[in-house]
XYZ file of C-alpha atoms in Angstrom:
605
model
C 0.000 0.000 0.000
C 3.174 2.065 0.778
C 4.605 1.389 -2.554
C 1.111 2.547 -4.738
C 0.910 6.070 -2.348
C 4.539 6.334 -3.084
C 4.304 5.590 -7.195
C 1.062 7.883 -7.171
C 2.759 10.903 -5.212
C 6.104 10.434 -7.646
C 3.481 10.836 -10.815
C 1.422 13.730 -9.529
C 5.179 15.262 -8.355
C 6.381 14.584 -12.378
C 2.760 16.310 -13.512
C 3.475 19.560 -10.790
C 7.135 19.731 -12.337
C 5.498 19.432 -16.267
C 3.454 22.288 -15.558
C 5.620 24.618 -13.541
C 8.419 23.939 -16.343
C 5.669 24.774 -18.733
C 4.635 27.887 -17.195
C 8.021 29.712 -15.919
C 10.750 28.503 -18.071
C 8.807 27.668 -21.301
C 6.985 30.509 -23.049
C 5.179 29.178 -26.157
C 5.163 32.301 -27.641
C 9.036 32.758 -27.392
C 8.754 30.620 -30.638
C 5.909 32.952 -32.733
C 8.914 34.697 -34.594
C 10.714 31.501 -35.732
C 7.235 29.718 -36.592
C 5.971 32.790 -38.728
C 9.997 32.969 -40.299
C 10.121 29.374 -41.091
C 6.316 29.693 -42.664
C 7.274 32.928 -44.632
C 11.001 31.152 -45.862
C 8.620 27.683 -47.408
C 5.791 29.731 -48.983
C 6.741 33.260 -49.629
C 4.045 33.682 -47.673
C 3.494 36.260 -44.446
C 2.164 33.958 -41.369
C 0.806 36.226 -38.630
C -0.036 34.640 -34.981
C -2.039 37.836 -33.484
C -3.058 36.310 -29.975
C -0.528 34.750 -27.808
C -0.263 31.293 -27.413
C -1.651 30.026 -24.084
C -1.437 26.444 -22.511
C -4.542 24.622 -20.459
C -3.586 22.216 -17.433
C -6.861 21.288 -16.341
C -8.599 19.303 -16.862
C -6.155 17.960 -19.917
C -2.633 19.568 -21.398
C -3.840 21.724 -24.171
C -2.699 24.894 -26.176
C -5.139 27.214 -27.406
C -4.551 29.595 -30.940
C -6.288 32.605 -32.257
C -5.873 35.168 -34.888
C -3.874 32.805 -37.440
C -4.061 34.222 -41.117
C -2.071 33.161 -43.883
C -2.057 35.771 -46.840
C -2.520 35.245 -50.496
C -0.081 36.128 -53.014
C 0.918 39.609 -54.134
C -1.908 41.572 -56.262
C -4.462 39.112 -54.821
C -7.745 39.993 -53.627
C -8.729 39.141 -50.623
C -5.396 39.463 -49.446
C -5.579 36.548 -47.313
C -5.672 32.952 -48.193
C -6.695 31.669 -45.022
C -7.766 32.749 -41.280
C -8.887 31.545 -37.826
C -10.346 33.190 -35.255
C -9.707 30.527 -32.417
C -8.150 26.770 -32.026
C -8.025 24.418 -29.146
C -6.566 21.149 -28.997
C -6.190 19.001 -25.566
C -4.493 16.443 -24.707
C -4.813 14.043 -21.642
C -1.002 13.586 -20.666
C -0.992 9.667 -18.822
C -2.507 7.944 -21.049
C 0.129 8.583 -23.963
C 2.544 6.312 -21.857
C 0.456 3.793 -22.768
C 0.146 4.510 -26.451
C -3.846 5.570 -26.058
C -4.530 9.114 -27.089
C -7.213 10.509 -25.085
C -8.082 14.102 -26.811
C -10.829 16.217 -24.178
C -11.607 18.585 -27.035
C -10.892 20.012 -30.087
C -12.548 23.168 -31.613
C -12.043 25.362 -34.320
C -14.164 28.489 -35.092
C -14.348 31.361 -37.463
C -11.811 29.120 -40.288
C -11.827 31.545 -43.264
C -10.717 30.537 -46.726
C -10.418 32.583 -50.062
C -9.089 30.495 -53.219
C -8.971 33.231 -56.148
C -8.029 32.350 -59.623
C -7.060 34.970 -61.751
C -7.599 36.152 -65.266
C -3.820 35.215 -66.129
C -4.870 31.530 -64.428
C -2.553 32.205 -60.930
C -4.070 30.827 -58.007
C -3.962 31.251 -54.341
C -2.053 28.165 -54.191
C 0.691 28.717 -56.241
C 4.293 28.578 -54.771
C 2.908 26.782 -51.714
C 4.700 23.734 -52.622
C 8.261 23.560 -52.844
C 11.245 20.966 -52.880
C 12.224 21.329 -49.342
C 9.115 20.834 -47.992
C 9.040 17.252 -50.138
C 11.923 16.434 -49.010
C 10.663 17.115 -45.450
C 7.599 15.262 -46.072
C 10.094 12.161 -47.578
C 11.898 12.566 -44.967
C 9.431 12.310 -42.035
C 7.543 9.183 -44.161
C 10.609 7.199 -43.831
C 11.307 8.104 -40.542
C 7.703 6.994 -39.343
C 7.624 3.635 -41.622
C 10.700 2.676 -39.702
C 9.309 4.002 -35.947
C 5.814 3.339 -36.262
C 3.704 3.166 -33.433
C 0.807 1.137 -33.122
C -2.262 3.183 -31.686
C -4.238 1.064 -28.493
C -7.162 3.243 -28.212
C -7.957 6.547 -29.440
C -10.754 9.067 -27.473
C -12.452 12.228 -28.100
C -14.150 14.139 -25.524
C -16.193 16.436 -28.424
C -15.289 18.164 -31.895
C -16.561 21.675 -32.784
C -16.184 23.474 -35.755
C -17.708 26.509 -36.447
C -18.287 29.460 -39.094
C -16.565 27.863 -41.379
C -16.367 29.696 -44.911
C -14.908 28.647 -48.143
C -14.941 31.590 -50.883
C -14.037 30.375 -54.181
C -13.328 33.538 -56.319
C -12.973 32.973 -60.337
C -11.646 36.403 -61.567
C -12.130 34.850 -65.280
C -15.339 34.215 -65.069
C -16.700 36.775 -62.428
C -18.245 34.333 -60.296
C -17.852 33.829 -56.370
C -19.178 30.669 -55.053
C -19.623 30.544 -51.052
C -19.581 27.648 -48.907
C -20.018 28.129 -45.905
C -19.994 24.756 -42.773
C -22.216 26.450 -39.920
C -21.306 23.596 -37.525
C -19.817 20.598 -37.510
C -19.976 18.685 -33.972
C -19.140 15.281 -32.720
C -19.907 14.418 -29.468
C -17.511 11.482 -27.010
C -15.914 9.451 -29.196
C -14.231 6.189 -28.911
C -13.259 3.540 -30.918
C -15.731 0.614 -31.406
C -18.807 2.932 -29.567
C -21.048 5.478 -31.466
C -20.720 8.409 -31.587
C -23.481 11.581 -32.317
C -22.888 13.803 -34.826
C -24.422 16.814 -36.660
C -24.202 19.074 -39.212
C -25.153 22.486 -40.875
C -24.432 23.550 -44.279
C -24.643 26.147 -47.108
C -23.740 27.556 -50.340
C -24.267 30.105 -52.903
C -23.459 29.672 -56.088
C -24.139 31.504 -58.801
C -27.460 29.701 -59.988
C -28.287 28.202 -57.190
C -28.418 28.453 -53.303
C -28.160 25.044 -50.888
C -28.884 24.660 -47.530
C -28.383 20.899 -45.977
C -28.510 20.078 -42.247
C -28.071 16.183 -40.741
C -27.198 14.072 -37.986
C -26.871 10.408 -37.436
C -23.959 8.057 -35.700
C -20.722 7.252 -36.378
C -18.748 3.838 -35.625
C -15.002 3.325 -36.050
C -14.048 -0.185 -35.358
C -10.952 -0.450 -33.118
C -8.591 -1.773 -35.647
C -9.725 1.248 -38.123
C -10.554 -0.522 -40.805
C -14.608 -0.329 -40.285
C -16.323 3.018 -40.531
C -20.004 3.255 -40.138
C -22.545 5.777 -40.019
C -26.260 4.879 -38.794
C -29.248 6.781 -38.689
C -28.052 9.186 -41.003
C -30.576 11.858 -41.727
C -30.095 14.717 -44.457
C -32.482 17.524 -45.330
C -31.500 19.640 -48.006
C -33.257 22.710 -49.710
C -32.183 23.807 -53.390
C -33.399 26.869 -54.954
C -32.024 28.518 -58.203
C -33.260 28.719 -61.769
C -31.838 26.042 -62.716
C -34.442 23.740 -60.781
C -37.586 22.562 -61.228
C -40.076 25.044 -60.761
C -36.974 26.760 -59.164
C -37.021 25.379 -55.844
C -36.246 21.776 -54.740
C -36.557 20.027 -51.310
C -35.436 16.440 -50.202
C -34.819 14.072 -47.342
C -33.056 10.948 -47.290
C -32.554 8.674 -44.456
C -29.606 6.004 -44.979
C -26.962 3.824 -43.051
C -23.387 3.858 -44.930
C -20.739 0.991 -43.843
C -16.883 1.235 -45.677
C -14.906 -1.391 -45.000
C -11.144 0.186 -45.504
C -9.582 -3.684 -45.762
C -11.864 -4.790 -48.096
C -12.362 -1.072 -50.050
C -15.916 -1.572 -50.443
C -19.066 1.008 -49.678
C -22.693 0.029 -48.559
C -25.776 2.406 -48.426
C -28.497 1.410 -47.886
C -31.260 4.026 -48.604
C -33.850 3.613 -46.122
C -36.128 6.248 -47.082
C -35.405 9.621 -49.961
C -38.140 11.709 -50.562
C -38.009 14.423 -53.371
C -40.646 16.687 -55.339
C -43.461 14.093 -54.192
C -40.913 11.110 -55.644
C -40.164 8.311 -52.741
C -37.959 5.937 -53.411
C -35.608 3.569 -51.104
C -32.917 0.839 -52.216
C -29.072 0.236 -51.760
C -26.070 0.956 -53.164
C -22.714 -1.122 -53.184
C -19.417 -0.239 -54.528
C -16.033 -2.220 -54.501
C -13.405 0.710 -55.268
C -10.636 -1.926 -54.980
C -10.441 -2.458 -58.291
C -9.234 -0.310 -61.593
C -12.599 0.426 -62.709
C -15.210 0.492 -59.386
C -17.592 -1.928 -59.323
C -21.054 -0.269 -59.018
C -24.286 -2.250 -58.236
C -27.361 0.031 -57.634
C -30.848 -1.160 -56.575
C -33.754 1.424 -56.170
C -37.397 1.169 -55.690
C -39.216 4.129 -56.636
C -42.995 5.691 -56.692
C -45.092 7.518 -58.613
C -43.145 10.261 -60.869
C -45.179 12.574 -62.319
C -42.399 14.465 -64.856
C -44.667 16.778 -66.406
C -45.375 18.467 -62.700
C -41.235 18.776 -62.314
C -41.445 21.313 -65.907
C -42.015 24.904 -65.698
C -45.162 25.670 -67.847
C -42.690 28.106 -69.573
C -39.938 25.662 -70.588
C -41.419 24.439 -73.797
C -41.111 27.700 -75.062
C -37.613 28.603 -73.732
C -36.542 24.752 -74.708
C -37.833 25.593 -78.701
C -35.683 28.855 -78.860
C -32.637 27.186 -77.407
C -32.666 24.476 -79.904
C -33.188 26.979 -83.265
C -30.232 28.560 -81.745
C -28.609 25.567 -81.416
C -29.258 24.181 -84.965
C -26.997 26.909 -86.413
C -24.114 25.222 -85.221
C -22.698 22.056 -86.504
C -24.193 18.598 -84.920
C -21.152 16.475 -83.586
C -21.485 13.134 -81.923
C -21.431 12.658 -78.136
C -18.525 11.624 -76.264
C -19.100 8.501 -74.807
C -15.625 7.629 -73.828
C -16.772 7.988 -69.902
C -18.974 4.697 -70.358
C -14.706 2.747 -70.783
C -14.902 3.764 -67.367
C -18.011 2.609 -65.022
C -18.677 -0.920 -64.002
C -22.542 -0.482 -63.371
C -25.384 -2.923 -62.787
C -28.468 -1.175 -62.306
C -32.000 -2.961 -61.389
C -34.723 -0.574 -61.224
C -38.671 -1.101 -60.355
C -40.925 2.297 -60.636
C -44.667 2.269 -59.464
C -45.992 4.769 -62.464
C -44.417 7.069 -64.455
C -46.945 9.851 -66.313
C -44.708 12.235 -68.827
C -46.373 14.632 -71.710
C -49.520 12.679 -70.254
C -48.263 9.310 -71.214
C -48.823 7.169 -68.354
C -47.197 3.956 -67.320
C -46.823 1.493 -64.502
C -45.099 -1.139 -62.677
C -41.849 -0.710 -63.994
C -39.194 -3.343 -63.876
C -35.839 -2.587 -65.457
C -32.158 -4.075 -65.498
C -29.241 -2.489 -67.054
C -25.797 -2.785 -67.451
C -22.688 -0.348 -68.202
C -20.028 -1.860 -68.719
C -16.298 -1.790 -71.438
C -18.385 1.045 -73.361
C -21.354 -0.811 -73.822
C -24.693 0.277 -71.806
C -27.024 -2.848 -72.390
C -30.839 -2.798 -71.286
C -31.335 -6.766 -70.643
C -35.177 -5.853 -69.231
C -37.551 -3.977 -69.455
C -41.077 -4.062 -68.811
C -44.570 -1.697 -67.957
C -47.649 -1.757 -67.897
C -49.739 0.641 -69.889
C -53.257 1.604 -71.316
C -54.812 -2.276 -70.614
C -51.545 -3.969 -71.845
C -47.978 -4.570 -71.663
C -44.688 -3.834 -73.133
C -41.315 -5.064 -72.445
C -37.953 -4.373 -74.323
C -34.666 -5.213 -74.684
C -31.458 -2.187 -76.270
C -27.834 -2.072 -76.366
C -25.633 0.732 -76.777
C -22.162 0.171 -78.587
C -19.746 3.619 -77.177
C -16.211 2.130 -77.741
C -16.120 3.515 -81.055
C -16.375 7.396 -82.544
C -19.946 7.073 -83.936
C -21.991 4.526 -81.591
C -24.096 1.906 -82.371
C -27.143 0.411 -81.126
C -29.993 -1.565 -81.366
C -33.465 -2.445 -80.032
C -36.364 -4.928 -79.392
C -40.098 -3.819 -78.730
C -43.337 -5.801 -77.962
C -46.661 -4.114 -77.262
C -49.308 -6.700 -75.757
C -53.103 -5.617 -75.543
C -52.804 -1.752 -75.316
C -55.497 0.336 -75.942
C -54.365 1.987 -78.793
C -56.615 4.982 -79.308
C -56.033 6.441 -75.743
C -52.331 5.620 -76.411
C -52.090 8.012 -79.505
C -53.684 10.491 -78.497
C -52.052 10.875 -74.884
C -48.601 10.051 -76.718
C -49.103 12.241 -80.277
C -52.598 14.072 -79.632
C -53.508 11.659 -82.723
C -56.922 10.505 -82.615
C -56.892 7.931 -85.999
C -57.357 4.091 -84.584
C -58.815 2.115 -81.861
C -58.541 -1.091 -80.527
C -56.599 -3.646 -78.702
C -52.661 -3.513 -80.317
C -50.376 -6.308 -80.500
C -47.271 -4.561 -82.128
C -43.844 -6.064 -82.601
C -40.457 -4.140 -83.715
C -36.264 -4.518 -83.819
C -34.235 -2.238 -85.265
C -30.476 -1.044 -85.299
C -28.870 2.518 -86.032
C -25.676 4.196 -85.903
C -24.966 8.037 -85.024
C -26.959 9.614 -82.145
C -27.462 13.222 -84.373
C -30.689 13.587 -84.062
C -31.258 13.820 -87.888
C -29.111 11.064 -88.123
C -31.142 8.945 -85.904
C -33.980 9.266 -88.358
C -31.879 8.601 -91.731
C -29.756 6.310 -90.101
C -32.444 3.970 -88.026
C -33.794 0.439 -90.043
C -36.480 -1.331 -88.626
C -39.225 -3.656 -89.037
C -42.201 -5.006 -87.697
C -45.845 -6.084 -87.626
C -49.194 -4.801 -85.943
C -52.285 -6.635 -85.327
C -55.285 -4.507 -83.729
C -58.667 -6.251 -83.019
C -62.229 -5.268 -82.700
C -61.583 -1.583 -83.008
C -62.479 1.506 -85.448
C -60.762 3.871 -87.614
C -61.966 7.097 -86.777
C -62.166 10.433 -89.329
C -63.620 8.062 -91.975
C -66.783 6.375 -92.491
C -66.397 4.227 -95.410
C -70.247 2.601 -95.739
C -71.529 5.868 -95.966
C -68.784 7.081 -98.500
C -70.107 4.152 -100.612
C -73.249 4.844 -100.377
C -72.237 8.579 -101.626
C -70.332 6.955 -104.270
C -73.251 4.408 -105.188
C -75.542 8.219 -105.162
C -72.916 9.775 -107.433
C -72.749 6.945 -109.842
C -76.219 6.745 -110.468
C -76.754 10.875 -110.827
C -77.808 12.028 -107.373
C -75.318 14.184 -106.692
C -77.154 16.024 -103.211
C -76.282 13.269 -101.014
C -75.516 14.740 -97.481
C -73.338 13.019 -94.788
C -74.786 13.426 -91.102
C -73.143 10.048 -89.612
C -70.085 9.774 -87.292
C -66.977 9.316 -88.916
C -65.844 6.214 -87.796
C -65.820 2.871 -89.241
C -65.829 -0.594 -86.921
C -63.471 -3.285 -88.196
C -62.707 -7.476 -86.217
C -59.158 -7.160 -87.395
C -56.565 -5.064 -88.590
C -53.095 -6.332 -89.535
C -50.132 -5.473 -91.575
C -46.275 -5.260 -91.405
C -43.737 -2.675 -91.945
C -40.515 -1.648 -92.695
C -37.997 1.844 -91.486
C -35.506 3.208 -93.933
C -34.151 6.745 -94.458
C -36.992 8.313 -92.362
C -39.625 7.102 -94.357
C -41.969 4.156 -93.274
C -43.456 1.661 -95.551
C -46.456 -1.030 -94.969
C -47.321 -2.704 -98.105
C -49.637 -5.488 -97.048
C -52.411 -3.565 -94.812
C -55.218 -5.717 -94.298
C -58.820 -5.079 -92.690
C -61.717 -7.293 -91.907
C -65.405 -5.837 -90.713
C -68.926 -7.761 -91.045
C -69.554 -5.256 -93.936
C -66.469 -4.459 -96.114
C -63.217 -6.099 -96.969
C -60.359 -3.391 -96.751
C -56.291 -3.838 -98.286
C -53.964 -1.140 -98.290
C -50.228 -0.238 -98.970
C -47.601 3.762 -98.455
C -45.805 5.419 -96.607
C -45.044 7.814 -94.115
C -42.432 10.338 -93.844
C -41.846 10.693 -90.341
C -39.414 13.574 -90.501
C -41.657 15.656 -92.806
C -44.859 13.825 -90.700
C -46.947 13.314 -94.089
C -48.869 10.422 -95.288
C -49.123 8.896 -99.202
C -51.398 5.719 -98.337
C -53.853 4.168 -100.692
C -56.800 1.610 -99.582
C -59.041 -0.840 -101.417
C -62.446 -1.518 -100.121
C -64.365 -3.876 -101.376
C -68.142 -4.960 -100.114
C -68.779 -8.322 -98.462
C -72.162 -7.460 -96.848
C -75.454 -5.629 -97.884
C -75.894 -1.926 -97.081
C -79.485 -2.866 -96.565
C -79.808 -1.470 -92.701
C -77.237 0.458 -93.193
C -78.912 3.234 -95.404
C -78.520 1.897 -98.593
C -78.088 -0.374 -100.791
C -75.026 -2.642 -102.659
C -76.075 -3.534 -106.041
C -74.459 -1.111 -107.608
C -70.927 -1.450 -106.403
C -71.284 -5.588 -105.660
C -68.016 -6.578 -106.572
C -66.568 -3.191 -107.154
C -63.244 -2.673 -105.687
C -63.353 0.993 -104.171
C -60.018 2.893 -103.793
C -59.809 5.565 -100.790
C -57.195 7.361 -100.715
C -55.175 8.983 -96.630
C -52.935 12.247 -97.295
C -51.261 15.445 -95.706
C -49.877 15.165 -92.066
C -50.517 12.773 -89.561
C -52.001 15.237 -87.124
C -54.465 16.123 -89.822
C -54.866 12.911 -92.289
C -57.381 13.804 -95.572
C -59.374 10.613 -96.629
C -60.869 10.472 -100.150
C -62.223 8.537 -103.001
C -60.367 7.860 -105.737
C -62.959 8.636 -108.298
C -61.156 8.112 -111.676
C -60.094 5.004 -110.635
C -63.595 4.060 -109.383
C -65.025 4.934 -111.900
C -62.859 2.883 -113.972
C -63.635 -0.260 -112.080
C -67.110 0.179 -112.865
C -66.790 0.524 -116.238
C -64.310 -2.563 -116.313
C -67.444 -4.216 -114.237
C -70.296 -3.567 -116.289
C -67.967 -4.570 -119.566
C -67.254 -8.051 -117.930
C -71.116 -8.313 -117.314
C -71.763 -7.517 -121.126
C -69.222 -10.099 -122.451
C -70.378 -12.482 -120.180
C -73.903 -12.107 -121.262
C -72.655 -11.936 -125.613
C -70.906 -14.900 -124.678
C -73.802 -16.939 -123.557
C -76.389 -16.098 -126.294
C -73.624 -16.821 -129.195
C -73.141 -20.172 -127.376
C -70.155 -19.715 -125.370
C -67.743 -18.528 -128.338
């Protein structure tokens, strides 16, 4: 018991000796002129120290700074490069003998920071660098790989930093950008425990303000190699012109684990919240490698993209691109796809855009050598289906790609005219199409692009055209009465509609259209240019079925192949009777019916 009063009173005795040394025959701030001379000798820089240096004793060994500015270079303005209004750091002494660092506090407050780049392209950090101060730095990393010291426990009583500003000055330009860390606090600290933490942040830029506060916990294992922060909380409030609608507010709620061994990342993405878009999922990254390994999983809501557009952007967005078409189209650089390892699986409750609405969305991706390949997709939409399949080839100059498409039972009429404001068919679509391309110009896309496919819509109408009552108008015309009115609906009912077609140079072709009602038989073949959005089509009725019930009557034009006739744009389509060629076939008919009838009274010959 002796011996332990004895070995305490010696310690407390070395402490007392420490701190009366410290106090009488060591002044800190006898060493302010070489600190500031050795400073100004590395940089070319003037190093001021305006308060004096003071030491704490209780309850930890600390030293406490203030009014520390390091100025920028000549001609530069602001003058300085970087200030402080007040640093603590301390230090309990006892347990260092054991190799555990035990720091009570550390603060810093008022840190100041202007990085100016001139006109001429000088910066604030030129000249801060210099040989000596690598070979220092050389110097001091061999000396530690050969004396290193392994840490046995590491504790922090609290970390404060406050007013924090970073001013980032571009003289070229005429932009400052401000970004400012209100507070940054950590409460005790210890390896292997959590920790609190919180934050408060800002910036102004010159398009945009931000303003992000969160808290959550941090873990560092004790053999610092696991870092983990749980419960982490961010809400962040954007508002420029460059946003939507100019003002943009999110949340996001995640956990984040990096192992440092392994170099990998986790987040998981408990909860992110955005312009009335939810959406959780994870996000894992192995950064051990050349190229990171990315694999991304997200779950999202509704989206709603035409409430994220400014009313006025359409019109802003048609300007910009007549400006834009003056200059030369070049191709886009896609080099930056050599250089993400991405595997992307996506699932979307709805997505509505230009009133085009779609749900249940399931997509996988992947991005990877230059090549971005869609291996899924799928949606629901208008009654039906569609799923797809794309692949984009980047490695080379001018990329390449190519596509699959299959539409099962959509309602096609509500389908045109929420997608094209095109009101021309109904009925329930089975479409099919592959293609392939190469440029992504937009006018190349369209000159470029060959593809092909087939349609099949059932039990629907073609609307804008009533073809029994434009034969019975016909029938009117051909036998003199030329005062027939039309009062019906324009529409005409069909069981099937079919046909194929083919893409090439912008211009589509279908030359095998075929139609089936109770009433008429219909065939058809053209095109349509879909970069000048005009229509050359020509259709053949023909009657199957009496008109009796329906108005009128088919003896005329039994067996009379009708042409009609679908031109100008497809917003707008014409339809029309070929008359000539009408005309012709009923001259061709009644001439068959007279041979037919010479024929039999001369006995056959």
């Amino acid at each position: 018991m002796k011996a332990l009063k004895w070995l305490l009173g010696i310690v407390a005795g070395v402490v007392l000796l420490l701190v009366v040394y410290l106090t009488v025959f060591f002044d800190p701030n006898s060493f302010k002129p070489q600190i500031v001379d050795a400073v100004k000798k590395q940089t070319g820089r003037d190093f001021v120290i305006k308060e004096d240096l003071s030491w704490s004793f209780f309850p930890s060994l600390g030293i406490n700074l203030g009014g520390i500015s390091l100025s920028n270079p000549e001609n530069f303005s602001p003058s300085t490069l970087l200030e402080v209004n007040e640093a603590i750091a301390s230090v309990s002494l006892m347990p260092l003998l054991s190799q555990e660092v035990e720091i009570a506090q550390l603060s810093l407050d008022g840190l100041t920071m202007n990085m100016v780049t001139k006109k001429d392209g000088s910066t604030s950090f030129d000249g801060l660098s210099g040989e000596s101060a690598s070979e220092n730095v050389a110097t001091e990393t061999e000396a530690s790989t050969g004396n290193s010291v392994e840490l046995q426990s590491l504790q922090i009583g609290g970390v404060s930093i406050t007013n924090t500003t970073i001013n980032i000055i571009d003289e070229a330009a005429g932009t400052t950008q401000v970004f400012s860390l209100n507070s940054l606090t950590l409460g005790k600290f210890s390896l292997g425990n959590a920790a609190d933490f919180a934050y408060d942040f800002s910036a102004q830029m010159p398009d945009m303000t931000v303003a992000s506060k969160g808290d959550g916990q941090l873990t560092i294992s004790k053999d610092m190699t696991k870092v983990a922060i749980a419960d982490f909380t961010i809400n962040t409030d954007v508002n420029g012109e460059a946003i939507p609608n100019k003002s943009l507010s999110s949340k996001l709620s995640t956990d984040i684990n990096v192992a440092l061994d392994a170099k990998t990342l986790e987040v998981v993405i408990n909860d992110l919240s955005a312009m009335d878009i939810t959406a959780t999922g994870s996000l894992d990254v192995n950064y051990g490698t050349n190229i990171p390994k990315i694999n991304l999983q997200i779950d999202v809501g509704d989206i709603d993209v035409d409430k994220l557009m400014p009313a006025s952007e359409a019109t802003e967005s048609t300007t910009e691109e007549k400006v834009a078409s003056n200059e030369p189209a070049v191709e886009p650089d896609l080099s930056a796809l050599k250089t993400i390892d991405l595997t992307l699986a996506m699932t979307v409750k709805s997505i509505k855009v230009a009133n085009l609405l779609t749900q249940s969305w399931v997509m996988k991706a992947k991005v990877k050598d230059g090549v971005a390949d869609l291996t899924q997709f799928s949606a629901n939409l208008y009654e039906g289906s569609i799923k797809a399949t794309a692949k984009l080839d980047g490695r080379q100059k001018v990329a390449t790609y190519r596509f699959e498409e299959t539409l099962s039972g959509v309602q096609f009429r509500p389908l045109l005219k929420d997608a094209a404001d095109i009101d021309l068919i109904s009925g329930s679509a089975n479409f099919t199409v592959s293609g392939s391309g190469k440029s992504l110009i937009p006018d190349n896309l369209k000159k470029n692009l060959l593809a092909k496919g087939n349609f099949e819509i059932a039990d629907g109408s073609i609307y804008g055209v009533n073809i029994p009552q434009m034969i019975r108008s016909a029938e009117d015309k051909l036998k003199g009465d030329l005062s027939a009115s039309n009062e019906e609906e324009l529409k005409t009912d069909f069981t099937s509609l079919t046909g194929s077609f083919d893409l090439k140079n912008a211009v589509v072709t279908n030359p095998d259209l075929a139609m089936a009602s109770p009433l008429i038989r219909l065939g058809g073949k053209g095109s349509a240019n879909i970069d000048t959005q005009t229509v050359d089509y020509k259709l053949t009725t023909s009657l199957v079925g009496s008109l009796a019930g329906q108005g009128g009557d088919n003896s005329a034009l039994a067996g009379v192949d009708i042409p009609l006739t679908i031109t100008g744009s497809m917003q707008d389509p014409k339809f029309g009777i070929d008359t000539s060629a009408l005309f012709d076939a009923k001259l061709k008919g009644e001439t068959d019916k007279l041979k037919d009838s010479l024929f039999k009274k001369l006995g056959g010959f």
